[in-house]
Short mmCIF file of C-alpha atoms and ligand atoms in Angstrom, two decimals:
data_model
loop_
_atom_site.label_atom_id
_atom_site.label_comp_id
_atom_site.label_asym_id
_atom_site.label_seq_id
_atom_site.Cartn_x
_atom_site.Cartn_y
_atom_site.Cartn_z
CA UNK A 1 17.50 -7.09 -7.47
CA UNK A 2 14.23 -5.87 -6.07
CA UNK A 3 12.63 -3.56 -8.88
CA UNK A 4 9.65 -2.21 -7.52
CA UNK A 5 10.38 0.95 -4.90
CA UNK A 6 7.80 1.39 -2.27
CA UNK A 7 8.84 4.80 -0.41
CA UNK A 8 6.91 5.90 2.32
CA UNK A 9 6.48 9.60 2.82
CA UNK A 10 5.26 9.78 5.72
CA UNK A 11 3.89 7.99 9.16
CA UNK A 12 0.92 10.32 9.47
CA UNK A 13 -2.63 9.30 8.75
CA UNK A 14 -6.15 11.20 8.60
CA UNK A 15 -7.59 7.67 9.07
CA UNK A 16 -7.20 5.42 11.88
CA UNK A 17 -8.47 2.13 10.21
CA UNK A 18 -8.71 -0.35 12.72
CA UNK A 19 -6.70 -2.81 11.77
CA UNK A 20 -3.82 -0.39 11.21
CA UNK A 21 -3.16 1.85 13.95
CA UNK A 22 -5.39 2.41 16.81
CA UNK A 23 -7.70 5.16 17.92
CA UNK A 24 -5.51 7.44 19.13
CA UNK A 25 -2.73 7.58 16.32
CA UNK A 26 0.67 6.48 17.10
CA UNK A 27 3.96 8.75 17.91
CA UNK A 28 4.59 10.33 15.00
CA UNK A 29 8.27 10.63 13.58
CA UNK A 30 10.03 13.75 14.46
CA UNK A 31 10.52 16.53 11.75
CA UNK A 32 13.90 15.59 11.73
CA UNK A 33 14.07 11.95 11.38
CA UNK A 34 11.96 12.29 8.38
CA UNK A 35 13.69 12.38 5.10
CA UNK A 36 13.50 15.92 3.42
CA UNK A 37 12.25 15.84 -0.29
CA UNK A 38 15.82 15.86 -1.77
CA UNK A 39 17.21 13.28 0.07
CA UNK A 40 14.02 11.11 -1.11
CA UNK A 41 14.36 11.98 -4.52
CA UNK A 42 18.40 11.65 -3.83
CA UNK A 43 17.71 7.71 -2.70
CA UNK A 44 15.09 6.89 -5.87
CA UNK A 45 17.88 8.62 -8.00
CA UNK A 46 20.21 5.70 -6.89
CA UNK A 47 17.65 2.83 -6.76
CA UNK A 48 16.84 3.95 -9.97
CA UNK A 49 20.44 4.63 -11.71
CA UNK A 50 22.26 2.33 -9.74
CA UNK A 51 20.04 -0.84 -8.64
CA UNK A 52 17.44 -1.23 -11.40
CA UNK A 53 14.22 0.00 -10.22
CA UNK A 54 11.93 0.79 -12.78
CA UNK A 55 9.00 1.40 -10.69
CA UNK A 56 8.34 3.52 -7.59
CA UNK A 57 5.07 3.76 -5.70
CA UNK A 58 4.52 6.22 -2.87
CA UNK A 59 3.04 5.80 0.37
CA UNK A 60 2.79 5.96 3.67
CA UNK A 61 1.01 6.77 6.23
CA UNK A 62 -1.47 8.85 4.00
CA UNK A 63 0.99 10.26 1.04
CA UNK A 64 -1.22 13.21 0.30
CA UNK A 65 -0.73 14.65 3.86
CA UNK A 66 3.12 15.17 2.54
CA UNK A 67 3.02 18.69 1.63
CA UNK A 68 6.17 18.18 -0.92
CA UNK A 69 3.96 15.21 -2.55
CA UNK A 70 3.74 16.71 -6.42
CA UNK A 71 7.20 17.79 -6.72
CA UNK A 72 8.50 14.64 -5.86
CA UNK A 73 6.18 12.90 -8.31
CA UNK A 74 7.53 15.45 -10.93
CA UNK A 75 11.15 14.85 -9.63
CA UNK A 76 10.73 11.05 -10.36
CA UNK A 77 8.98 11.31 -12.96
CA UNK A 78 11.99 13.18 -14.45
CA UNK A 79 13.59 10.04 -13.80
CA UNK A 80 11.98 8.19 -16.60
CA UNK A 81 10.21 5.73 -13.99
CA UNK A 82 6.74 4.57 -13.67
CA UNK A 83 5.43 6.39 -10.45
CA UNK A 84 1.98 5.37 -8.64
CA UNK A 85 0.22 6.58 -5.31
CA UNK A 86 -1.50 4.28 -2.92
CA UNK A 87 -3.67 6.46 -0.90
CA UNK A 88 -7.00 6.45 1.18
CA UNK A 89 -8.28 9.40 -1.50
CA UNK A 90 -8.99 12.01 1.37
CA UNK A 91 -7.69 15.71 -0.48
CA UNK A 92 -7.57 13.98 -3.98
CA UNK A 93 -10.20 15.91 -5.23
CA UNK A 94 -8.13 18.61 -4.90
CA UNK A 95 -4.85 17.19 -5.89
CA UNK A 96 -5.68 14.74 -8.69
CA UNK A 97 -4.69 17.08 -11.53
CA UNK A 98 -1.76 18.79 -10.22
CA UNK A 99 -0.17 14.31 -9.84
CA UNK A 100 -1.10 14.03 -13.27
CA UNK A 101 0.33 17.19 -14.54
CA UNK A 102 3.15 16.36 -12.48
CA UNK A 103 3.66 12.78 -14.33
CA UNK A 104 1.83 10.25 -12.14
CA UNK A 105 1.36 7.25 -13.62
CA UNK A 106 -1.29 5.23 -11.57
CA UNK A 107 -3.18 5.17 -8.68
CA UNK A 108 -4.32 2.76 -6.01
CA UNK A 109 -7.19 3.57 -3.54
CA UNK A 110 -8.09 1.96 -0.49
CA UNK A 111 -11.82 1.67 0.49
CA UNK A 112 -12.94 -1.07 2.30
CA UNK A 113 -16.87 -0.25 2.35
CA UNK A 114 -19.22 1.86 0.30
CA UNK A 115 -21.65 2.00 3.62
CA UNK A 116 -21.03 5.59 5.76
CA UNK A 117 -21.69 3.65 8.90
CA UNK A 118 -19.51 0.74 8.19
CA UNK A 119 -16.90 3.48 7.16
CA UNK A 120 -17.26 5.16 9.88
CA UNK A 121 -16.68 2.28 12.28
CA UNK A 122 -13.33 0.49 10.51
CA UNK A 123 -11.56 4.20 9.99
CA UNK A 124 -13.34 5.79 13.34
CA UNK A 125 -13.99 8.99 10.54
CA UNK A 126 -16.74 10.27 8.83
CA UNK A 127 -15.34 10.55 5.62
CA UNK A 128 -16.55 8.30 3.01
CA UNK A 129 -17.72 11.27 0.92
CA UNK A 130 -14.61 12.25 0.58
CA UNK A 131 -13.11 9.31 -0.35
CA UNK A 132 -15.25 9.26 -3.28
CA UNK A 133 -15.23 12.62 -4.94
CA UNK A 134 -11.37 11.52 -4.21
CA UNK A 135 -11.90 8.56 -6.61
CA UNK A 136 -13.91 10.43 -9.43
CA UNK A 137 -11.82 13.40 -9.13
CA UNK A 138 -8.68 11.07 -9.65
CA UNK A 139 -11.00 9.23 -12.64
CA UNK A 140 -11.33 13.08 -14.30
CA UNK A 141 -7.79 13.73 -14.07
CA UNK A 142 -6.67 10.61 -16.45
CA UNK A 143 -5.54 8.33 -13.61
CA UNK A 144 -7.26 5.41 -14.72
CA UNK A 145 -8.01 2.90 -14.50
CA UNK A 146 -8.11 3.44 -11.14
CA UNK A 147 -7.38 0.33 -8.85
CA UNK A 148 -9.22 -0.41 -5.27
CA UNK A 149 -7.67 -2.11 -2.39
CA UNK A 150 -10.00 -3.60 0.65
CA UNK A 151 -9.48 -5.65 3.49
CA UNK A 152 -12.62 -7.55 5.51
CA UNK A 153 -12.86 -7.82 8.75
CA UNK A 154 -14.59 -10.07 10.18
CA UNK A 155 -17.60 -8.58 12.41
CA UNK A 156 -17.25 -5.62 10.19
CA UNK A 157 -17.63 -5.84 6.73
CA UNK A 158 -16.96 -9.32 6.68
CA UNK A 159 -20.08 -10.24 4.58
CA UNK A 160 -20.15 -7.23 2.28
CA UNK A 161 -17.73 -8.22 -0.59
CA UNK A 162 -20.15 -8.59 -3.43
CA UNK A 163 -21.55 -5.31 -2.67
CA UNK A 164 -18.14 -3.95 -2.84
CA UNK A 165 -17.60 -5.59 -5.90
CA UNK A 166 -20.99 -4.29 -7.86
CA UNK A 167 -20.22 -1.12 -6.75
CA UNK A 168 -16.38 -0.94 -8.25
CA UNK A 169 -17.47 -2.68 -11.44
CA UNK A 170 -20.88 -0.40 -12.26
CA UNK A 171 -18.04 2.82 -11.99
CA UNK A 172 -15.18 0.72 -13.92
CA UNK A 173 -12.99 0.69 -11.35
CA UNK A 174 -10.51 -2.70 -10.69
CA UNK A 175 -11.13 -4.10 -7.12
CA UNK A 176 -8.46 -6.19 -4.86
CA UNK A 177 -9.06 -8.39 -1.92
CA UNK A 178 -6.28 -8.17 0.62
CA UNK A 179 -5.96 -10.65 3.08
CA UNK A 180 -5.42 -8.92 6.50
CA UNK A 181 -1.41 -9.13 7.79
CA UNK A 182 -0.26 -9.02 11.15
CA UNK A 183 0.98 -5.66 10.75
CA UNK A 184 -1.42 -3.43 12.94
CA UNK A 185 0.37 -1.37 15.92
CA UNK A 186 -1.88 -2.86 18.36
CA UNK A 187 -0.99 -6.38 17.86
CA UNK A 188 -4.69 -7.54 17.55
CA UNK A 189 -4.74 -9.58 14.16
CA UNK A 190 -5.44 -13.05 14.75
CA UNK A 191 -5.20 -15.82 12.25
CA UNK A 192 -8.51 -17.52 13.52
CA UNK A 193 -10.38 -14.00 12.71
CA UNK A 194 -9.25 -13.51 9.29
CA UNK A 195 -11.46 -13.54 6.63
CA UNK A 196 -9.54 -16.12 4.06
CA UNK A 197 -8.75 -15.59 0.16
CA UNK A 198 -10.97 -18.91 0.12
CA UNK A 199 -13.50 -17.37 1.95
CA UNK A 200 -14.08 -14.54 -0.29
CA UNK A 201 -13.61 -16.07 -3.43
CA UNK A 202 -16.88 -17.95 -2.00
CA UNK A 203 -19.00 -15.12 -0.85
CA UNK A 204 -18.30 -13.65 -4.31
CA UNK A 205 -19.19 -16.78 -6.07
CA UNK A 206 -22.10 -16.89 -4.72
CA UNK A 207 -23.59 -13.64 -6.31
CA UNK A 208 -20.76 -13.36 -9.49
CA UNK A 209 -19.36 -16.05 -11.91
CA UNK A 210 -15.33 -15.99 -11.50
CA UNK A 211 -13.43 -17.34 -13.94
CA UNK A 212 -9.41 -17.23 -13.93
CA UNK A 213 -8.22 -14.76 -15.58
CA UNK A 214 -5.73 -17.10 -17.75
CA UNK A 215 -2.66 -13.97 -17.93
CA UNK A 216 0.70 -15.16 -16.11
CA UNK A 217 0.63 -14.13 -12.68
CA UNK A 218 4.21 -12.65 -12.45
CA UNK A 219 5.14 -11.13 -9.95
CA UNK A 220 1.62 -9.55 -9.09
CA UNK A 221 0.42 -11.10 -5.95
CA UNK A 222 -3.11 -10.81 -6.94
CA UNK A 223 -4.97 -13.72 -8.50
CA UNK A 224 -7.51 -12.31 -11.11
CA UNK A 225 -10.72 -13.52 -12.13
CA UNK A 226 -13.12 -12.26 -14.62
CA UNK A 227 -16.47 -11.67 -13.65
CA UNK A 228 -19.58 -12.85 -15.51
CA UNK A 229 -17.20 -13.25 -18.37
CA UNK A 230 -15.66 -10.23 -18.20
CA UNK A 231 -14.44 -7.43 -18.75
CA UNK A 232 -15.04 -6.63 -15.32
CA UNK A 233 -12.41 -8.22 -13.46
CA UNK A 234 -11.75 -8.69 -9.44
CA UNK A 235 -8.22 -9.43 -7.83
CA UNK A 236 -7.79 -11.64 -4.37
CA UNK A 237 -4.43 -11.24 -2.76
CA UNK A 238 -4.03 -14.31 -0.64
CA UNK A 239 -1.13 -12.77 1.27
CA UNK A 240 -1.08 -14.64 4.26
CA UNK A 241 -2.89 -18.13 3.24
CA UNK A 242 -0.72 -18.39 -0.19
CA UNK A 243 2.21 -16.38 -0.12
CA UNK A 244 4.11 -15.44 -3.39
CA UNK A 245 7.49 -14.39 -1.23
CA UNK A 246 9.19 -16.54 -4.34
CA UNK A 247 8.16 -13.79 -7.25
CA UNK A 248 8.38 -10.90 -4.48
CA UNK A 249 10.71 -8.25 -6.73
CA UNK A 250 9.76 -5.04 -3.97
CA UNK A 251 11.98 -3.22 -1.63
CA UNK A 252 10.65 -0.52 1.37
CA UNK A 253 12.50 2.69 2.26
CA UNK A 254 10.91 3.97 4.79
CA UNK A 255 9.95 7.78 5.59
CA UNK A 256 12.53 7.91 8.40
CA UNK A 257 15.14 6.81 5.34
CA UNK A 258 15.45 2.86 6.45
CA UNK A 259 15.99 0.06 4.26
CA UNK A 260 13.54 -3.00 4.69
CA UNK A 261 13.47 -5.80 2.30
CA UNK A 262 10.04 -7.36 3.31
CA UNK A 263 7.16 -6.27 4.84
CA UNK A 264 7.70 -8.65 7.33
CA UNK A 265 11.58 -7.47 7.98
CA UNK A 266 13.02 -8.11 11.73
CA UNK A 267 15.70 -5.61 10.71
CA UNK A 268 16.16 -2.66 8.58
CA UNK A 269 19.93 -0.50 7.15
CA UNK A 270 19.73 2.81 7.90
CA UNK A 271 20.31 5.17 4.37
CA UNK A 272 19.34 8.52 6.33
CA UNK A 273 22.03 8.26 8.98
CA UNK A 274 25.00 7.16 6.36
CA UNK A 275 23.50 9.67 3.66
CA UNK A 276 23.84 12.75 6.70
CA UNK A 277 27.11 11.52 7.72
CA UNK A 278 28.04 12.21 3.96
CA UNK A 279 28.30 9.22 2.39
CA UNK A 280 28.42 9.11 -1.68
CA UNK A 281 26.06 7.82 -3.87
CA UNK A 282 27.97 4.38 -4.70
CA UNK A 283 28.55 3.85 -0.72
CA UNK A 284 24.63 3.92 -0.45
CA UNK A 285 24.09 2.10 -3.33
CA UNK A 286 26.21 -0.54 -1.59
CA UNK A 287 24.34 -0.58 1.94
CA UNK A 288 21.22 -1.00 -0.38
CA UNK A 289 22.16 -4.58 -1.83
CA UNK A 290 23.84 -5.39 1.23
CA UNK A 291 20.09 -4.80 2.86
CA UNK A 292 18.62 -7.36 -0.31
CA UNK A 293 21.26 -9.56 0.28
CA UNK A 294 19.84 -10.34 3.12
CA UNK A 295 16.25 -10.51 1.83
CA UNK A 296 14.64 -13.86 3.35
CA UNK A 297 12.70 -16.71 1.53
CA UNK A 298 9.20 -16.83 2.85
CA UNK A 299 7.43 -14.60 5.52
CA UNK A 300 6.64 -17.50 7.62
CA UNK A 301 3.63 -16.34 8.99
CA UNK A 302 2.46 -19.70 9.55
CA UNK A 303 5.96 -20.32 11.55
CA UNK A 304 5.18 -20.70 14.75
CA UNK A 305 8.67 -18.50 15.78
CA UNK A 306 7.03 -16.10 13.24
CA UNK A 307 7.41 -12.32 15.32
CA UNK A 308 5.44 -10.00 14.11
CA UNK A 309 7.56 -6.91 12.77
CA UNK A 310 8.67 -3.68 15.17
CA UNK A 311 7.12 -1.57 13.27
CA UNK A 312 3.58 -1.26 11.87
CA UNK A 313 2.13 -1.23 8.10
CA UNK A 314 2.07 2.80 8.47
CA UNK A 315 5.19 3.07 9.35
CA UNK A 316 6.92 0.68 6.57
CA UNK A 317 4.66 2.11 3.78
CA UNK A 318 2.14 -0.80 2.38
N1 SAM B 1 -2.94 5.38 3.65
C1 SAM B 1 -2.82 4.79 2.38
C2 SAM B 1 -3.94 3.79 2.12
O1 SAM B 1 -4.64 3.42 3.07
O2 SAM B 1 -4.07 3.38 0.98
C3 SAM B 1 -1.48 4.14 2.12
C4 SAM B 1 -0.87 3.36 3.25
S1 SAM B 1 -1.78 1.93 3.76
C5 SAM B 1 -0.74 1.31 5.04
C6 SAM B 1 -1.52 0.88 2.36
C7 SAM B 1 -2.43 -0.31 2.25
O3 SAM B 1 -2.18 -1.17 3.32
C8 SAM B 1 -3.92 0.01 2.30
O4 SAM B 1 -4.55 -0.54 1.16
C9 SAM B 1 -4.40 -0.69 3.55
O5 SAM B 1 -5.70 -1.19 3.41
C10 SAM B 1 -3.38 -1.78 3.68
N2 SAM B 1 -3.24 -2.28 5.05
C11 SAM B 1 -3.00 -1.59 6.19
N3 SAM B 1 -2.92 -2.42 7.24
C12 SAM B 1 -3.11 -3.67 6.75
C13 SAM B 1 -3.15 -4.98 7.32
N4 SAM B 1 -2.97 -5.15 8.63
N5 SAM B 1 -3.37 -6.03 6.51
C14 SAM B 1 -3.57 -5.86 5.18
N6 SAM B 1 -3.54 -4.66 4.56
C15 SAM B 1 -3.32 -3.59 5.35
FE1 SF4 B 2 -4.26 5.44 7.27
FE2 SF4 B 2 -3.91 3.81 5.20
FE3 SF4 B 2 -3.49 2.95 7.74
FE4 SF4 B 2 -5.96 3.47 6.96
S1 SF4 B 2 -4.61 1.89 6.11
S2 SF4 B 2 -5.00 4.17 8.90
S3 SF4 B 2 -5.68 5.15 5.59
S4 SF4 B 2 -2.32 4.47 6.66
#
């Protein structure tokens, strides 16, 4: 069984990174298709009594825009898991010590570009300040270390990796290369435009020694490398050119209460509508590894009957 939890907590973003979600937003989920905050912590109590989870990570959407966000933390927390955020930082300054009081674990940021303009054009907001007093607020608060996540794109900030990189490792923080999916709501990811694990592992090269890190991979996707000879490391997460679908151990549930077993799911099993119809905690626990049952082998991106999923990243929960 899958025992990392990803739960989304919501659709809604203050960003509208470009290869995410377009300009405009997207229709949001109703109020009332949304999970409330006890039936979340109701379904994490089952993954995590029931089906073995020992980790949950929240996100979304932007998790901090969920205004029950802290007392869920504390609620799993209770549960004796491992909780972690993955956010884009924006209101973490203001938040950062009320997750840690309230037992988070860890935290994962996503910033693609320390350059306001660049910022400005992959997110469409002005908000790069934010993100950072975000980052060294979270630092303050005991969250570290403090992980980064970035995607390049290519016409963007296709070239700007090692800058990226300096910049993490002069502050301490652990940066990740992500490999762009074909998960944005517009549809506009193309295999020819993405900016390839190989690729960056090159561009970095160029400026940094790597070196492989030498730990067992697991079931991290990332493949580390020390740089210079450590201890600054840097993570690339070849998701689409070298998939690790084999040592996957995740499962989704999405803010509208929905079941996905990949990221790249054609079909989801609907918790929220069995849980309001009153179903008890062992008949959900049952629709849940029915839903991993049915967990495929690969993604098969690279398929050429490979459809790209209903819904977008925001609205699974990356
Ligand atoms: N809003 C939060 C954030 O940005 O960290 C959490 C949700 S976001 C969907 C989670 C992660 O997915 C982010 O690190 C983001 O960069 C990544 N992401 C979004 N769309 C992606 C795509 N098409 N390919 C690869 N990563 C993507
Ligand atoms: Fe928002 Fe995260 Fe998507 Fe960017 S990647 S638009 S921050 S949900």
């Amino acid at each position: 069984m899958a025992t990392d939890l990803r739960v989304s907590l919501t659709d809604r973003c203050n960003l509208r990174c470009s290869y995410c979600m377009p300009a405009e937003g997207l229709d949001w989920l109703p109020d009332d298709q949304t999970l409330t905050d006890d039936e979340v912590v109701r379904l994490i109590d089952i993954a995590v009594r029931r089906l073995g989870v020992t980790e949950v990570r929240f996100t979304g959407g932007e998790p901090l825009v969920r205004r029950g966000l802290v007392d869920i933390v504390r609620r799993t927390h209770e549960l004796g898991v491992e909780t972690s955020l993955t956010t884009n930082a924006l209101g973490l300054a203001r938040t950062a010590v009320a997750l840690r009081e309230a037992g988070l674990d860890r935290i994962n940021v996503s910033i693609d570009t320390v350059r306001p303009e660049t910022f400005h054009e992959i997110t469409r907001r002005d908000r790069l300040k934010d993100v950072i007093a975000g980052l060294e607020a979270a630092r303050e608060a005991g969250l570290a270390p403090l992980k980064l996540n970035a995607v390049l794109l290519r016409g963007t900030n296709e070239d700007q990796a090692s800058e990226l990189l300096a910049w993490a490792l002069e502050r301490g923080y652990d940066l990740r290369f992500i490999e762009q999916m074909p998960l944005d709501a517009q549809h506009g990811w193309s295999r020819a435009e993405m900016v390839t694990a190989d690729e960056i592992f090159e561009q970095l090269s160029a400026d940094f020694t790597l070196t492989p890190h030498g730990q067992p991979r697991g079931s991290d996707p990332a493949e580390l490398f020390d740089v210079d000879g450590g201890p600054g490391a840097v993570g690339i997460i070849a998701s689409v050119t070298r998939p690790f679908c084999g040592d996957c151990d995740r499962v989704r549930l999405t803010a509208d209460g929905q079941i996905r077993n990949c990221l790249f799911a054609r079909d989801e099993s609907d918790l929220r509508g069995a849980m309001r119809a009153g179903a008890t905690d062992d008949e959900l626990a049952d629709r849940w590894v029915t839903a991993m049952l049915g967990k495929r082998t690969g993604h098969g991106i690279d398929d050429p009957s490979f459809l790209q999923p209903d819904r977008p990243m925001s609205a699974i929960g990356g």
